[in-house]
XYZ file of N, CA and C in Angstrom:
555
model
N 27.730 139.298 171.470
C 28.454 138.287 170.602
C 28.114 137.317 169.690
N 27.295 137.019 170.239
C 26.182 136.094 168.787
C 25.320 136.722 167.896
N 25.182 137.782 167.645
C 25.062 139.522 166.600
C 26.497 139.060 166.022
N 27.030 139.366 166.911
C 28.457 139.768 165.926
C 29.231 138.228 164.979
N 29.013 137.628 166.028
C 29.520 135.316 164.743
C 28.803 136.567 163.258
N 27.309 136.199 163.978
C 26.017 135.765 163.129
C 26.604 136.542 161.412
N 26.679 138.321 161.287
C 27.294 139.475 160.865
C 28.976 139.041 160.045
N 29.237 138.567 160.578
C 30.916 138.051 160.943
C 30.769 136.653 159.032
N 29.674 135.435 160.704
C 29.603 134.315 159.020
C 28.185 135.277 157.539
N 28.011 136.040 158.402
C 26.939 136.284 157.201
C 28.387 137.018 155.489
N 28.702 137.594 156.384
C 29.844 138.650 155.888
C 30.837 137.638 154.677
N 31.320 136.613 155.730
C 32.185 135.119 155.090
C 31.391 134.237 153.728
N 30.323 134.463 154.065
C 29.422 133.774 152.912
C 29.655 134.569 151.972
N 28.966 135.964 152.055
C 29.219 136.662 151.249
C 29.974 136.601 150.449
N 31.163 136.971 150.939
C 33.179 136.991 150.123
C 33.089 135.297 150.127
N 32.540 134.088 149.946
C 32.809 133.302 149.321
C 32.061 133.132 148.208
N 30.584 133.349 147.743
C 29.800 133.879 147.129
C 30.398 134.732 145.970
N 30.697 135.669 146.262
C 31.171 137.098 145.432
C 32.015 136.150 144.735
N 32.929 135.471 145.300
C 34.685 135.156 144.705
C 34.035 133.876 144.439
N 33.685 133.043 144.130
C 32.824 131.625 143.563
C 32.861 132.546 141.794
N 31.546 132.860 141.657
C 31.373 134.179 141.572
C 31.774 135.117 140.216
N 32.980 135.362 140.938
C 34.244 136.310 140.048
C 35.085 135.225 139.497
N 35.449 133.997 140.520
C 36.152 132.926 138.897
C 35.010 132.704 138.746
N 33.846 132.509 138.144
C 33.461 130.968 137.020
C 33.811 132.907 136.083
N 33.657 134.030 136.290
C 33.046 134.544 134.851
C 34.478 135.164 134.933
N 35.163 134.415 134.961
C 37.025 134.870 135.547
C 37.717 136.733 135.420
N 36.519 137.208 136.521
C 36.411 138.686 136.646
C 38.162 137.989 137.277
N 38.430 140.091 137.270
C 39.590 140.170 138.194
C 39.411 140.243 139.541
N 40.406 139.329 140.458
C 39.760 139.194 141.812
C 40.757 141.392 142.713
N 40.855 141.612 143.607
C 41.149 142.713 143.832
C 39.835 142.383 145.536
N 41.284 142.712 146.057
C 40.108 143.749 147.721
C 39.337 144.301 147.892
N 38.952 145.648 146.729
C 38.109 146.357 146.669
C 37.179 146.119 146.128
N 37.314 144.970 144.379
C 36.323 144.538 143.980
C 35.533 143.594 144.953
N 36.177 142.718 145.196
C 35.706 142.063 146.292
C 34.913 142.287 147.459
N 35.106 143.687 148.130
C 35.184 144.243 149.593
C 34.412 145.162 148.468
N 34.118 145.881 147.935
C 32.542 146.098 147.109
C 31.190 145.441 146.632
N 31.488 144.171 146.118
C 30.616 143.685 145.079
C 29.957 142.521 146.925
N 31.082 141.568 147.782
C 30.060 141.278 148.930
C 29.703 142.331 149.965
N 29.515 143.153 149.829
C 29.397 144.431 150.910
C 29.848 144.645 151.928
N 31.418 145.118 151.858
C 31.301 144.038 153.123
C 33.512 144.940 152.966
N 33.384 146.180 154.408
C 34.333 146.694 154.268
C 35.863 146.173 154.216
N 36.755 146.823 153.635
C 38.146 146.560 153.102
C 38.573 146.037 154.716
N 38.668 147.171 155.465
C 38.840 146.281 156.308
C 39.233 145.142 157.353
N 37.087 144.838 156.865
C 36.928 143.113 156.852
C 37.810 141.997 156.808
N 38.380 142.861 154.886
C 39.061 142.188 154.945
C 39.739 141.740 154.825
N 40.324 142.599 155.368
C 42.375 142.627 155.868
C 42.415 141.694 157.503
N 41.483 142.381 157.807
C 41.427 142.223 159.908
C 40.767 140.706 160.377
N 40.112 140.217 159.208
C 39.847 138.756 159.381
C 40.747 137.732 158.456
N 40.795 137.164 159.252
C 41.799 135.642 158.667
C 40.958 134.427 157.967
N 40.015 134.451 158.062
C 39.259 132.990 157.408
C 38.686 134.220 156.324
N 39.291 135.596 156.081
C 38.376 136.522 154.833
C 39.485 136.350 154.053
N 40.573 136.566 154.761
C 41.638 137.310 154.053
C 42.396 135.761 153.130
N 42.246 135.059 153.748
C 42.787 133.287 153.534
C 40.978 133.318 151.987
N 40.285 133.289 152.546
C 39.145 133.489 151.197
C 40.115 133.983 149.765
N 40.241 135.331 150.309
C 40.665 136.020 149.119
C 42.036 135.924 148.454
N 42.534 135.489 149.609
C 44.304 134.861 148.444
C 44.233 133.685 148.143
N 43.682 132.779 148.846
C 42.741 131.654 147.936
C 42.439 131.610 146.282
N 41.114 132.560 146.178
C 41.138 132.924 145.196
C 41.458 133.601 143.881
N 41.801 134.276 144.500
C 43.429 135.101 144.112
C 44.162 134.139 142.921
N 44.923 133.206 144.073
C 45.902 132.036 143.357
C 45.626 131.513 142.390
N 43.747 131.061 142.728
C 43.061 130.546 141.811
C 42.904 130.924 140.513
N 42.736 131.893 140.775
C 42.740 133.364 139.398
C 44.389 133.184 138.599
N 44.919 133.435 139.808
C 46.069 133.471 138.978
C 46.639 132.414 137.931
N 46.490 131.428 138.475
C 46.251 129.546 138.277
C 45.443 130.070 136.491
N 44.480 130.270 136.826
C 43.870 130.434 135.701
C 44.229 130.664 134.680
N 44.488 132.192 135.169
C 44.852 133.066 133.517
C 46.613 132.835 133.004
N 46.881 131.658 133.788
C 48.447 131.598 133.870
C 47.945 129.772 132.265
N 46.944 129.524 132.794
C 46.312 128.287 131.741
C 45.597 128.353 131.299
N 44.596 129.792 131.373
C 44.393 130.630 129.946
C 45.673 130.551 128.873
N 46.663 131.258 129.146
C 47.562 131.629 128.232
C 47.770 130.624 127.685
N 48.846 129.460 128.605
C 48.660 127.960 127.741
C 48.276 127.690 126.678
N 46.917 128.089 127.142
C 45.946 127.331 126.044
C 45.574 128.319 124.646
N 45.740 129.033 124.671
C 45.840 130.316 124.013
C 47.339 130.392 123.800
N 48.262 129.725 124.069
C 49.445 129.490 123.405
C 49.326 128.488 122.435
N 48.999 126.900 122.963
C 48.860 126.286 122.304
C 47.863 126.261 121.259
N 46.509 126.878 121.382
C 46.289 126.835 119.941
C 46.867 127.590 119.010
N 47.234 128.465 119.309
C 48.497 129.876 118.415
C 49.532 128.240 117.508
N 50.376 127.711 119.057
C 50.976 126.961 117.850
C 50.567 125.536 117.703
N 49.280 125.623 116.911
C 48.426 124.694 116.842
C 48.076 124.833 114.902
N 47.589 126.041 115.050
C 47.274 126.580 114.042
C 49.351 127.117 112.821
N 49.526 127.792 113.629
C 50.971 128.323 113.157
C 51.436 126.306 112.491
N 51.943 125.691 113.480
C 51.928 124.255 113.133
C 51.442 123.646 112.291
N 49.304 123.789 112.109
C 49.369 123.392 110.743
C 49.681 124.344 109.033
N 49.670 125.292 108.843
C 49.952 126.326 108.136
C 51.588 125.952 107.808
N 52.073 125.982 108.549
C 53.701 125.570 108.977
C 53.410 124.257 107.846
N 52.925 123.219 108.480
C 52.733 122.049 107.377
C 52.616 122.003 105.628
N 51.277 122.949 105.664
C 50.344 123.604 104.682
C 51.519 124.036 104.096
N 52.388 124.622 104.382
C 53.400 125.662 103.390
C 54.766 125.046 102.908
N 54.431 123.611 103.572
C 55.880 122.848 103.417
C 55.385 122.479 101.917
N 53.845 121.452 101.798
C 53.769 120.784 101.087
C 53.385 121.673 99.761
N 52.574 122.774 100.043
C 52.810 123.335 98.892
C 54.214 123.899 98.346
N 55.282 123.773 99.406
C 56.080 123.850 98.575
C 57.132 122.403 98.368
N 56.634 122.067 98.368
C 57.511 120.181 97.568
C 56.470 120.454 96.543
N 55.470 120.370 96.354
C 54.724 120.733 95.135
C 55.230 121.501 93.916
N 55.484 122.846 94.762
C 56.842 123.670 93.998
C 57.886 123.454 92.724
N 57.721 122.467 93.791
C 59.701 122.540 93.943
C 59.841 121.309 92.657
N 58.889 119.920 92.673
C 58.496 119.452 91.848
C 58.236 120.244 90.899
N 56.891 120.469 90.518
C 56.593 121.188 89.563
C 57.871 122.186 88.503
N 58.859 122.730 89.423
C 59.758 123.668 88.769
C 60.245 122.336 88.114
N 60.717 121.339 88.314
C 61.261 120.003 88.585
C 61.889 120.293 86.679
N 60.144 119.137 86.692
C 59.849 119.289 85.628
C 59.284 119.806 84.497
N 59.361 121.062 83.934
C 59.571 122.463 83.662
C 61.036 122.296 83.417
N 62.116 122.355 84.639
C 63.057 122.494 84.181
C 63.518 121.339 83.111
N 63.411 120.158 83.266
C 63.355 118.830 82.513
C 62.797 119.779 80.890
N 61.482 119.890 80.685
C 60.888 120.330 79.496
C 61.173 121.208 79.004
N 62.323 122.123 79.661
C 62.961 123.457 78.901
C 64.366 122.980 78.152
N 64.679 121.160 79.026
C 65.786 121.362 78.603
C 66.179 120.220 77.245
N 65.330 119.665 77.523
C 64.349 118.579 76.070
C 64.330 119.488 74.481
N 63.743 120.802 75.655
C 63.114 121.555 73.567
C 64.335 122.064 73.836
N 65.351 122.936 74.324
C 66.850 123.030 74.188
C 67.541 122.765 73.306
N 68.173 121.401 73.839
C 68.049 120.624 73.105
C 67.989 120.119 71.576
N 66.768 119.997 71.209
C 65.441 120.036 70.356
C 66.390 121.430 69.375
N 65.853 122.305 69.951
C 66.632 124.023 69.130
C 68.276 123.719 68.460
N 68.549 123.536 69.704
C 70.055 123.327 69.083
C 70.405 121.846 68.073
N 69.436 120.490 68.340
C 69.851 120.016 66.777
C 68.705 120.321 65.825
N 67.854 121.280 65.614
C 67.967 122.289 65.295
C 69.061 123.155 63.981
N 69.301 123.169 65.195
C 70.732 125.060 64.567
C 72.150 124.408 64.196
N 71.915 122.946 64.247
C 73.239 122.613 63.792
C 73.236 122.376 62.237
N 74.047 122.765 62.055
C 74.943 122.374 60.510
C 74.866 120.923 59.727
N 74.408 120.856 58.227
C 73.655 119.887 57.580
C 75.070 119.315 56.499
N 75.084 118.274 56.939
C 76.983 118.440 56.084
C 76.086 117.656 55.087
N 76.689 118.000 53.591
C 76.116 117.288 52.225
C 75.586 116.254 52.045
N 76.298 115.527 52.999
C 75.578 114.184 52.694
C 74.871 113.949 53.114
N 74.272 114.452 54.385
C 72.468 114.166 55.202
C 72.146 115.033 54.162
N 72.063 116.253 53.854
C 71.215 116.659 52.502
C 70.926 116.186 51.911
N 72.056 115.106 51.243
C 72.290 114.607 49.951
C 71.216 113.033 50.426
N 71.350 112.423 52.316
C 70.745 111.525 51.729
C 69.393 111.800 52.102
N 68.575 112.721 52.810
C 67.209 112.892 53.126
C 66.187 113.582 51.488
N 67.289 113.942 50.859
C 66.779 114.073 49.398
C 66.349 112.319 48.978
N 67.388 111.491 49.090
C 66.909 110.937 48.407
C 66.592 109.863 48.824
N 65.971 109.862 49.887
C 65.916 108.670 50.983
C 63.553 109.703 50.888
N 63.953 111.344 50.526
C 62.844 112.095 50.086
C 61.985 111.533 48.632
N 63.026 111.236 48.277
C 62.137 111.028 46.891
C 62.687 109.249 46.729
N 62.695 108.717 47.185
C 62.348 107.179 47.402
C 60.598 106.787 48.606
N 60.264 107.356 49.307
C 59.401 107.734 50.223
C 58.138 108.116 49.071
N 58.492 109.559 48.769
C 57.589 109.435 47.306
C 57.417 108.871 46.837
N 57.695 107.805 46.142
C 58.091 107.021 44.512
C 57.317 105.719 45.632
N 57.728 105.552 46.829
C 56.992 104.234 47.015
C 55.061 105.050 47.599
N 54.936 105.467 47.468
C 53.306 106.270 47.948
C 53.139 106.437 46.350
N 53.691 107.313 45.788
C 53.069 106.802 44.142
C 52.204 105.068 44.145
N 53.744 104.380 43.560
C 53.428 102.522 43.574
C 52.760 102.204 45.120
N 52.230 102.255 45.764
C 51.339 101.987 46.872
C 49.992 102.715 46.468
N 50.105 103.835 45.925
C 48.459 105.282 45.613
C 47.820 104.038 43.879
N 49.136 103.412 42.797
C 48.808 103.052 42.078
C 47.951 101.476 42.065
N 48.420 100.458 43.162
C 48.212 99.226 43.724
C 47.228 99.936 44.887
N 46.664 100.921 44.935
C 45.422 100.287 45.587
C 43.901 100.870 44.635
N 44.729 101.772 43.774
C 43.765 102.043 43.133
C 43.217 100.948 41.459
N 44.156 99.590 41.727
C 44.537 98.527 41.434
C 43.248 97.729 42.245
N 43.462 97.701 43.164
C 42.378 96.715 43.896
C 41.519 97.082 44.444
N 41.219 98.740 44.345
C 39.713 98.773 44.357
C 38.695 98.144 43.624
N 39.573 98.505 41.940
C 39.098 97.597 41.017
C 38.617 96.865 40.573
N 39.353 96.184 40.979
C 39.493 94.090 41.120
C 38.580 93.950 41.804
N 38.712 95.204 43.064
C 37.896 94.752 44.360
C 35.688 95.343 43.912
N 35.993 95.781 43.199
C 34.661 96.297 42.264
C 33.929 95.275 41.147
N 35.433 94.258 40.641
C 34.740 93.649 39.886
C 34.685 92.768 40.548
N 35.152 92.297 41.442
C 34.410 91.036 42.721
C 32.886 91.340 42.800
N 32.621 92.620 43.084
C 31.913 92.459 43.800
C 29.978 92.423 42.777
N 31.349 92.798 42.114
C 30.069 92.867 40.387
C 30.021 91.283 40.438
N 31.001 90.928 40.420
C 30.323 88.727 40.109
C 29.964 88.971 41.193
N 29.512 88.640 42.612
C 28.910 88.415 43.520
C 27.879 88.406 43.102
N 27.587 89.997 42.067
C 25.906 90.396 42.704
C 25.858 89.509 41.497
N 27.166 89.243 40.493
C 25.770 88.215 39.438
C 25.799 87.182 39.581
N 26.888 86.505 40.424
C 26.401 85.222 40.868
C 25.234 84.938 41.958
N 25.102 86.014 43.141
C 23.936 85.988 43.009
C 22.576 85.886 42.980
N 22.548 86.908 41.727
C 21.115 86.967 40.327
C 20.765 85.482 39.795
N 22.528 84.981 39.501
C 22.387 83.319 38.364
C 21.742 82.677 39.730
N 22.220 82.421 40.776
C 21.529 81.770 41.286
C 20.415 81.201 41.826
N 19.280 82.412 42.176
C 18.615 83.176 42.527
C 17.503 82.906 40.945
N 18.201 83.081 39.861
C 16.803 83.098 38.859
C 16.770 81.856 38.798
N 18.367 80.400 39.108
C 17.826 78.629 38.875
C 17.611 77.973 39.710
N 17.454 78.874 41.137
C 16.807 78.459 42.274
C 15.143 78.576 41.283
N 15.001 80.021 41.182
C 13.125 80.265 40.519
C 13.296 78.444 39.691
N 14.004 78.792 38.559
C 13.408 77.688 38.195
C 13.472 76.230 38.155
N 14.167 76.258 39.624
C 14.525 74.539 39.746
C 12.740 74.189 40.826
N 12.283 75.477 41.394
C 11.392 75.779 41.836
C 9.515 75.030 41.345
N 10.072 76.133 40.311
C 9.090 75.595 38.610
C 8.866 74.404 38.502
N 9.852 73.759 38.498
C 10.146 72.946 37.561
C 9.157 71.385 38.908
N 9.249 71.800 40.062
C 9.176 70.984 40.954
C 7.738 71.142 41.543
N 7.465 72.047 40.914
C 5.803 72.697 40.999
C 4.815 72.538 39.871
N 5.644 72.596 38.989
C 4.484 71.834 37.527
C 5.415 69.983 37.234
N 5.880 69.264 37.861
C 5.878 67.925 37.704
C 5.317 67.449 38.746
N 4.479 68.234 40.124
C 4.173 67.888 41.094
C 2.955 67.675 40.643
N 2.600 68.749 39.652
C 0.872 69.487 39.498
C 0.546 67.962 38.408
N 1.695 67.215 37.815
C 0.795 66.625 36.463
C 0.884 64.821 37.581
N -0.960 64.411 36.980
C -1.223 63.474 37.371
C 0.263 62.256 36.461
């Protein structure tokens, strides 16, 4: 009897170790796989209530882990898709802003083209020609005035140079007179 109890206890210990290892490695837990790995018979697993309870508990725990693993994978996928959706929304918003800016620019350019295509009245043409003639006359006057001012500026620079030279000559004469009067006894 004692030997039988020890054999049963050894079988239960091997089953428990096998189940712990299968749970860690996330292996599929079946009666056949447990019996093969723990080196016990299937009959032992089915007939002993403790062995059957250990296997059933491990199967339930593994099933719970599989559900949890699926949920984790699903959450990761959902987070990935959520991030992609947010990035897409930002890109779409940027694209809409760019399209709006381009539409405004196109509208402005079309308005300018329409302005250029419009018919000019005889008054407008006369006014533009008159304004153009007046502007050309003003340019000639300003060019002549610029030439005159350039000449005056050149003359003024010559006068300044002459005055600087004259001042330098006078300073030399003054210095010579001072030196010669201080040399006299």
